[in-house]
Amino acid sequence: MTTAPRPSTATDTATALAPAHDAAPTVPDEATGRTPRVPRASPAPASHSAPEARPSSGAVASAPGTPPSAPSDVETAAAPSRAAFRAVRCGDGLDRCPWAPATPGALADHDLDWGARPTSAHGYFAALTLELVDSGLARWSQSARHDAWFLHMAGLDPARVALLDDDDVDDLLDVPELIRNRSKIEAMVRNARACEDWEVADWETLLTDAEVPPPGPPPETSRDLPDSTEASRRLALVLRASGFGLVGPVTAHRWLQRIGRAPGHVRGCFRQAPDPELTS
């Protein structure tokens, strides 16, 4: 899967967030892998204008003397809203999902992590943990906090997180960069203990047991990305039977999207190319 250079400076981030000059304005979407690494600083916010979408095709002109056909009420209402949720052309010339330019944190998550297949058991756990802590909150608003979880929770290494005790949980609740939710932090520790000795093959077996299919083609708009599926409902049950907590069908589906096992990017986004190993 092709990735873009990491936005390493405020200028680089502003360039990616800036709209292309030949695009029509749109709005960020609330649509629905991260591989472990040394925590990085979140890209510095920069002033930027709203992202803009590629212009949609215009109406076909009628023949001379022929009155134009009036669009139906459904077409009139649906056309502008669907156009707003297609891939957008950003200032760096790349087409991205409409939610990607919302914030510097969302941009970094989209370009570097979202939809990337983990290469280690550590990566599978970290990706699941990030979706657990983000569950129930405004989508993509927490992306800038992801590095803080790696920093303060033992790199999200399950073998190390499994060693945390009640005193450690109390200390984590006092860290302002984290979401102060005891049930979520305790679930992270519980989940780590359930998979601390797992290998990649164990995670793949879990997905097989849940009958998770290969990812399908990307949808046209982010509105076509579901919140949950039959596969994510089966997966939530398999995870629960394996000792995991606080992972329901919606969180399970978001995890599948994050690790590239379900469509998470829209058609036209430079990150939407499927993993050839999953689709062959």
Short mmCIF file of C-alpha atoms in Angstrom, two decimals:
data_model
loop_
_atom_site.label_atom_id
_atom_site.label_comp_id
_atom_site.label_asym_id
_atom_site.label_seq_id
_atom_site.Cartn_x
_atom_site.Cartn_y
_atom_site.Cartn_z
CA MET A 1 0.00 0.00 0.00
CA THR A 2 1.38 3.42 -0.95
CA THR A 3 1.93 5.89 1.85
CA ALA A 4 2.62 9.58 1.85
CA PRO A 5 5.62 11.21 3.51
CA ARG A 6 5.02 11.87 7.20
CA PRO A 7 3.91 15.49 7.80
CA SER A 8 6.97 16.38 9.86
CA THR A 9 6.58 20.13 10.16
CA ALA A 10 3.81 22.66 10.54
CA THR A 11 4.50 23.81 6.98
CA ASP A 12 4.20 20.28 5.58
CA THR A 13 0.97 19.72 7.47
CA ALA A 14 -0.46 23.01 6.33
CA THR A 15 0.36 22.13 2.73
CA ALA A 16 -1.47 18.82 2.97
CA LEU A 17 -4.43 20.41 4.74
CA ALA A 18 -4.69 23.29 2.30
CA PRO A 19 -7.28 22.92 -0.45
CA ALA A 20 -6.35 22.49 -4.09
CA HIS A 21 -7.08 25.54 -6.21
CA ASP A 22 -9.26 23.66 -8.68
CA ALA A 23 -11.56 22.00 -6.18
CA ALA A 24 -15.03 22.76 -4.88
CA PRO A 25 -15.52 23.11 -1.08
CA THR A 26 -16.74 20.23 0.99
CA VAL A 27 -17.00 19.36 4.65
CA PRO A 28 -15.02 16.83 6.72
CA ASP A 29 -16.81 13.54 7.36
CA GLU A 30 -17.43 11.62 10.61
CA ALA A 31 -16.89 8.31 8.73
CA THR A 32 -15.86 5.21 9.58
CA GLY A 33 -3.42 -0.17 11.30
CA ARG A 34 -1.22 1.29 13.17
CA THR A 35 2.15 -0.36 13.48
CA PRO A 36 3.97 0.16 16.78
CA ARG A 37 6.81 2.63 16.72
CA VAL A 38 8.58 5.23 18.81
CA PRO A 39 5.98 7.82 19.83
CA ARG A 40 6.01 10.82 17.59
CA ALA A 41 5.00 14.35 18.32
CA SER A 42 1.67 15.30 16.80
CA PRO A 43 2.01 17.65 13.82
CA ALA A 44 1.66 21.24 14.94
CA PRO A 45 -1.70 22.82 14.04
CA ALA A 46 -1.52 25.35 11.30
CA SER A 47 -3.95 27.87 9.95
CA HIS A 48 -5.67 26.54 6.91
CA SER A 49 -8.81 26.90 4.96
CA ALA A 50 -11.44 24.19 4.68
CA PRO A 51 -10.61 21.16 2.49
CA GLU A 52 -12.12 21.14 -0.93
CA ALA A 53 -13.47 18.31 -3.03
CA ARG A 54 -12.87 17.58 -6.64
CA PRO A 55 -15.66 19.13 -8.67
CA SER A 56 -18.46 16.74 -9.45
CA SER A 57 -19.64 16.34 -13.00
CA GLY A 58 -22.14 18.94 -14.08
CA ALA A 59 -25.56 18.40 -15.63
CA VAL A 60 -25.69 17.38 -19.26
CA ALA A 61 -26.91 20.21 -21.44
CA SER A 62 -30.24 19.68 -23.21
CA ALA A 63 -30.56 19.83 -26.97
CA PRO A 64 -31.67 23.22 -28.37
CA GLY A 65 -35.37 23.74 -27.94
CA THR A 66 -35.71 20.89 -25.47
CA PRO A 67 -36.61 21.89 -21.92
CA PRO A 68 -34.18 20.53 -19.33
CA SER A 69 -35.49 17.63 -17.31
CA ALA A 70 -36.10 18.53 -13.70
CA PRO A 71 -34.23 16.37 -11.19
CA SER A 72 -36.30 14.40 -8.73
CA ASP A 73 -36.56 15.52 -5.12
CA VAL A 74 -34.31 12.62 -4.13
CA GLU A 75 -31.64 13.57 -6.67
CA THR A 76 -31.79 17.23 -5.65
CA ALA A 77 -31.33 16.39 -1.99
CA ALA A 78 -28.78 13.59 -2.42
CA ALA A 79 -26.43 15.03 -5.06
CA PRO A 80 -24.72 17.76 -2.99
CA SER A 81 -24.54 15.67 0.18
CA ARG A 82 -22.91 12.67 -1.54
CA ALA A 83 -20.45 14.90 -3.36
CA ALA A 84 -19.31 16.27 -0.01
CA PHE A 85 -18.30 12.80 1.17
CA ARG A 86 -16.16 11.74 -1.79
CA ALA A 87 -12.36 11.88 -1.89
CA VAL A 88 -10.95 15.42 -1.68
CA ARG A 89 -7.95 16.90 -3.48
CA CYS A 90 -5.55 18.38 -0.90
CA GLY A 91 -2.94 21.10 -1.31
CA ASP A 92 -0.13 18.58 -1.74
CA GLY A 93 -1.86 17.15 -4.81
CA LEU A 94 -2.99 13.90 -3.13
CA ASP A 95 -6.60 12.74 -3.00
CA ARG A 96 -7.71 11.70 0.48
CA CYS A 97 -10.79 10.58 2.37
CA PRO A 98 -12.95 13.61 3.22
CA TRP A 99 -12.29 13.34 6.96
CA ALA A 100 -8.48 13.22 6.60
CA PRO A 101 -7.84 17.01 6.38
CA ALA A 102 -10.03 17.77 9.41
CA THR A 103 -7.09 18.12 11.83
CA PRO A 104 -3.32 17.49 11.81
CA GLY A 105 -3.90 14.42 14.01
CA ALA A 106 -6.50 12.97 11.66
CA LEU A 107 -4.21 13.63 8.69
CA ALA A 108 -1.29 11.77 10.29
CA ASP A 109 -3.50 8.85 11.31
CA HIS A 110 -5.02 8.61 7.84
CA ASP A 111 -1.71 8.79 5.96
CA LEU A 112 0.37 6.56 8.23
CA ASP A 113 -1.81 4.14 10.19
CA TRP A 114 -5.43 3.78 9.09
CA GLY A 115 -5.86 0.69 6.93
CA ALA A 116 -2.27 -0.58 7.38
CA ARG A 117 -1.86 -4.29 8.03
CA PRO A 118 0.14 -4.96 11.25
CA THR A 119 3.39 -6.85 10.89
CA SER A 120 3.58 -8.05 14.51
CA ALA A 121 1.35 -9.35 17.29
CA HIS A 122 2.19 -6.14 19.13
CA GLY A 123 0.70 -4.18 16.23
CA TYR A 124 -2.59 -6.08 16.28
CA PHE A 125 -3.02 -5.39 20.00
CA ALA A 126 -2.07 -1.72 19.66
CA ALA A 127 -4.57 -1.19 16.84
CA LEU A 128 -7.36 -2.84 18.83
CA THR A 129 -6.48 -0.77 21.90
CA LEU A 130 -6.65 2.52 20.01
CA GLU A 131 -10.13 1.68 18.77
CA LEU A 132 -11.20 0.71 22.28
CA VAL A 133 -10.10 4.01 23.81
CA ASP A 134 -11.67 6.00 20.93
CA SER A 135 -15.01 4.20 21.13
CA GLY A 136 -17.98 6.37 22.03
CA LEU A 137 -16.10 9.61 21.29
CA ALA A 138 -16.26 11.95 18.30
CA ARG A 139 -14.58 10.15 15.44
CA TRP A 140 -11.06 11.35 14.59
CA SER A 141 -11.11 13.96 17.35
CA GLN A 142 -8.84 11.72 19.45
CA SER A 143 -6.23 10.94 16.79
CA ALA A 144 -3.77 13.45 18.24
CA ARG A 145 -3.87 11.55 21.57
CA HIS A 146 -2.73 8.23 20.10
CA ASP A 147 0.96 8.88 20.69
CA ALA A 148 0.23 9.64 24.34
CA TRP A 149 -1.15 6.14 24.81
CA PHE A 150 2.04 4.65 23.41
CA LEU A 151 4.11 6.95 25.61
CA HIS A 152 2.30 6.39 28.91
CA MET A 153 1.13 2.78 28.50
CA ALA A 154 4.34 0.83 27.91
CA GLY A 155 4.35 1.34 24.16
CA LEU A 156 1.06 -0.61 23.98
CA ASP A 157 3.15 -3.77 24.17
CA PRO A 158 0.73 -6.41 25.53
CA ALA A 159 3.44 -8.22 27.52
CA ARG A 160 4.21 -4.98 29.37
CA VAL A 161 0.68 -3.63 29.65
CA ALA A 162 -0.33 -6.95 31.23
CA LEU A 163 1.96 -6.14 34.18
CA LEU A 164 0.11 -2.95 35.14
CA ASP A 165 -1.72 -3.07 38.48
CA ASP A 166 -4.38 -0.98 40.21
CA ASP A 167 -1.84 1.62 41.35
CA ASP A 168 -0.67 2.04 37.76
CA VAL A 169 -4.25 2.53 36.63
CA ASP A 170 -4.72 5.21 39.30
CA ASP A 171 -1.59 6.99 38.04
CA LEU A 172 -2.78 6.82 34.43
CA LEU A 173 -6.08 8.43 35.39
CA ASP A 174 -4.08 11.51 36.45
CA VAL A 175 -2.37 11.91 33.05
CA PRO A 176 -4.09 14.84 31.29
CA GLU A 177 -3.07 13.67 27.80
CA LEU A 178 -5.10 10.46 28.21
CA ILE A 179 -8.82 9.83 28.36
CA ARG A 180 -9.56 9.48 32.06
CA ASN A 181 -11.84 6.49 31.89
CA ARG A 182 -11.10 3.75 34.40
CA SER A 183 -13.20 1.08 32.69
CA LYS A 184 -11.34 1.57 29.41
CA ILE A 185 -7.89 1.49 31.00
CA GLU A 186 -8.78 -1.60 33.03
CA ALA A 187 -10.10 -3.25 29.85
CA MET A 188 -6.78 -2.49 28.11
CA VAL A 189 -4.91 -4.32 30.89
CA ARG A 190 -7.37 -7.21 30.81
CA ASN A 191 -7.07 -7.51 27.04
CA ALA A 192 -3.29 -7.43 27.23
CA ARG A 193 -3.34 -10.35 29.66
CA ALA A 194 -5.56 -12.29 27.24
CA CYS A 195 -3.04 -12.01 24.39
CA GLU A 196 0.35 -11.26 25.99
CA ASP A 197 1.94 -14.43 24.57
CA TRP A 198 0.20 -14.36 21.18
CA GLU A 199 1.99 -14.43 17.85
CA VAL A 200 0.75 -13.05 14.53
CA ALA A 201 -0.64 -16.51 13.72
CA ASP A 202 -2.89 -16.34 16.80
CA TRP A 203 -4.43 -13.08 15.65
CA GLU A 204 -4.94 -14.49 12.17
CA THR A 205 -6.60 -17.57 13.68
CA LEU A 206 -8.95 -15.31 15.62
CA LEU A 207 -9.97 -13.57 12.38
CA THR A 208 -10.44 -16.94 10.69
CA ASP A 209 -12.59 -18.22 13.57
CA ALA A 210 -14.81 -15.14 13.15
CA GLU A 211 -15.04 -15.83 9.40
CA VAL A 212 -13.82 -12.34 8.52
CA PRO A 213 -13.78 -12.13 4.71
CA PRO A 214 -11.15 -10.36 2.59
CA PRO A 215 -11.82 -6.63 2.26
CA GLY A 216 -14.14 -5.66 -0.55
CA PRO A 217 -13.78 -2.71 -2.94
CA PRO A 218 -13.74 0.81 -1.49
CA PRO A 219 -17.06 2.66 -1.49
CA GLU A 220 -17.72 5.81 -3.46
CA THR A 221 -18.36 7.96 -0.38
CA SER A 222 -17.62 7.79 3.32
CA ARG A 223 -21.34 7.61 4.00
CA ASP A 224 -21.23 4.13 2.48
CA LEU A 225 -18.80 2.88 5.14
CA PRO A 226 -20.89 0.88 7.66
CA ASP A 227 -20.58 1.16 11.43
CA SER A 228 -20.71 -2.62 11.86
CA THR A 229 -21.17 -5.76 9.79
CA GLU A 230 -22.12 -9.40 10.27
CA ALA A 231 -18.38 -10.16 10.35
CA SER A 232 -17.73 -7.60 13.11
CA ARG A 233 -20.61 -9.01 15.16
CA ARG A 234 -19.09 -12.49 14.91
CA LEU A 235 -15.67 -11.08 15.70
CA ALA A 236 -16.92 -9.32 18.84
CA LEU A 237 -18.25 -12.66 20.12
CA VAL A 238 -14.96 -14.45 19.35
CA LEU A 239 -12.98 -11.70 21.10
CA ARG A 240 -15.23 -11.93 24.15
CA ALA A 241 -14.80 -15.71 24.25
CA SER A 242 -11.02 -15.17 24.11
CA GLY A 243 -11.09 -12.98 27.22
CA PHE A 244 -11.29 -9.50 25.70
CA GLY A 245 -13.55 -6.83 27.13
CA LEU A 246 -15.23 -3.62 25.94
CA VAL A 247 -15.03 -4.65 22.27
CA GLY A 248 -18.47 -4.62 20.67
CA PRO A 249 -19.43 -4.93 16.98
CA VAL A 250 -18.74 -1.25 16.19
CA THR A 251 -15.30 -1.24 17.83
CA ALA A 252 -14.53 -4.61 16.22
CA HIS A 253 -15.42 -3.20 12.79
CA ARG A 254 -13.27 -0.11 13.34
CA TRP A 255 -10.40 -2.44 14.26
CA LEU A 256 -10.91 -4.39 11.02
CA GLN A 257 -10.75 -1.10 9.11
CA ARG A 258 -7.63 0.04 10.97
CA ILE A 259 -5.77 -3.21 10.19
CA GLY A 260 -6.90 -3.29 6.57
CA ARG A 261 -9.33 -6.20 6.88
CA ALA A 262 -12.36 -4.10 5.94
CA PRO A 263 -12.71 -1.11 3.58
CA GLY A 264 -11.77 2.06 5.45
CA HIS A 265 -10.90 4.47 2.63
CA VAL A 266 -13.12 5.81 -0.14
CA ARG A 267 -12.57 5.31 -3.86
CA GLY A 268 -9.99 7.72 -5.21
CA CYS A 269 -8.09 8.10 -1.92
CA PHE A 270 -4.38 7.43 -2.45
CA ARG A 271 -4.48 5.05 0.54
CA GLN A 272 -7.36 2.89 -0.62
CA ALA A 273 -5.37 0.25 -2.56
CA PRO A 274 -6.12 -3.15 -0.96
CA ASP A 275 -3.45 -5.43 0.48
CA PRO A 276 -2.65 -7.87 -2.36
CA GLU A 277 -2.08 -10.70 0.13
CA LEU A 278 -5.68 -10.36 1.33
CA THR A 279 -7.33 -10.14 -2.06
CA SER A 280 -5.34 -12.71 -4.07
#
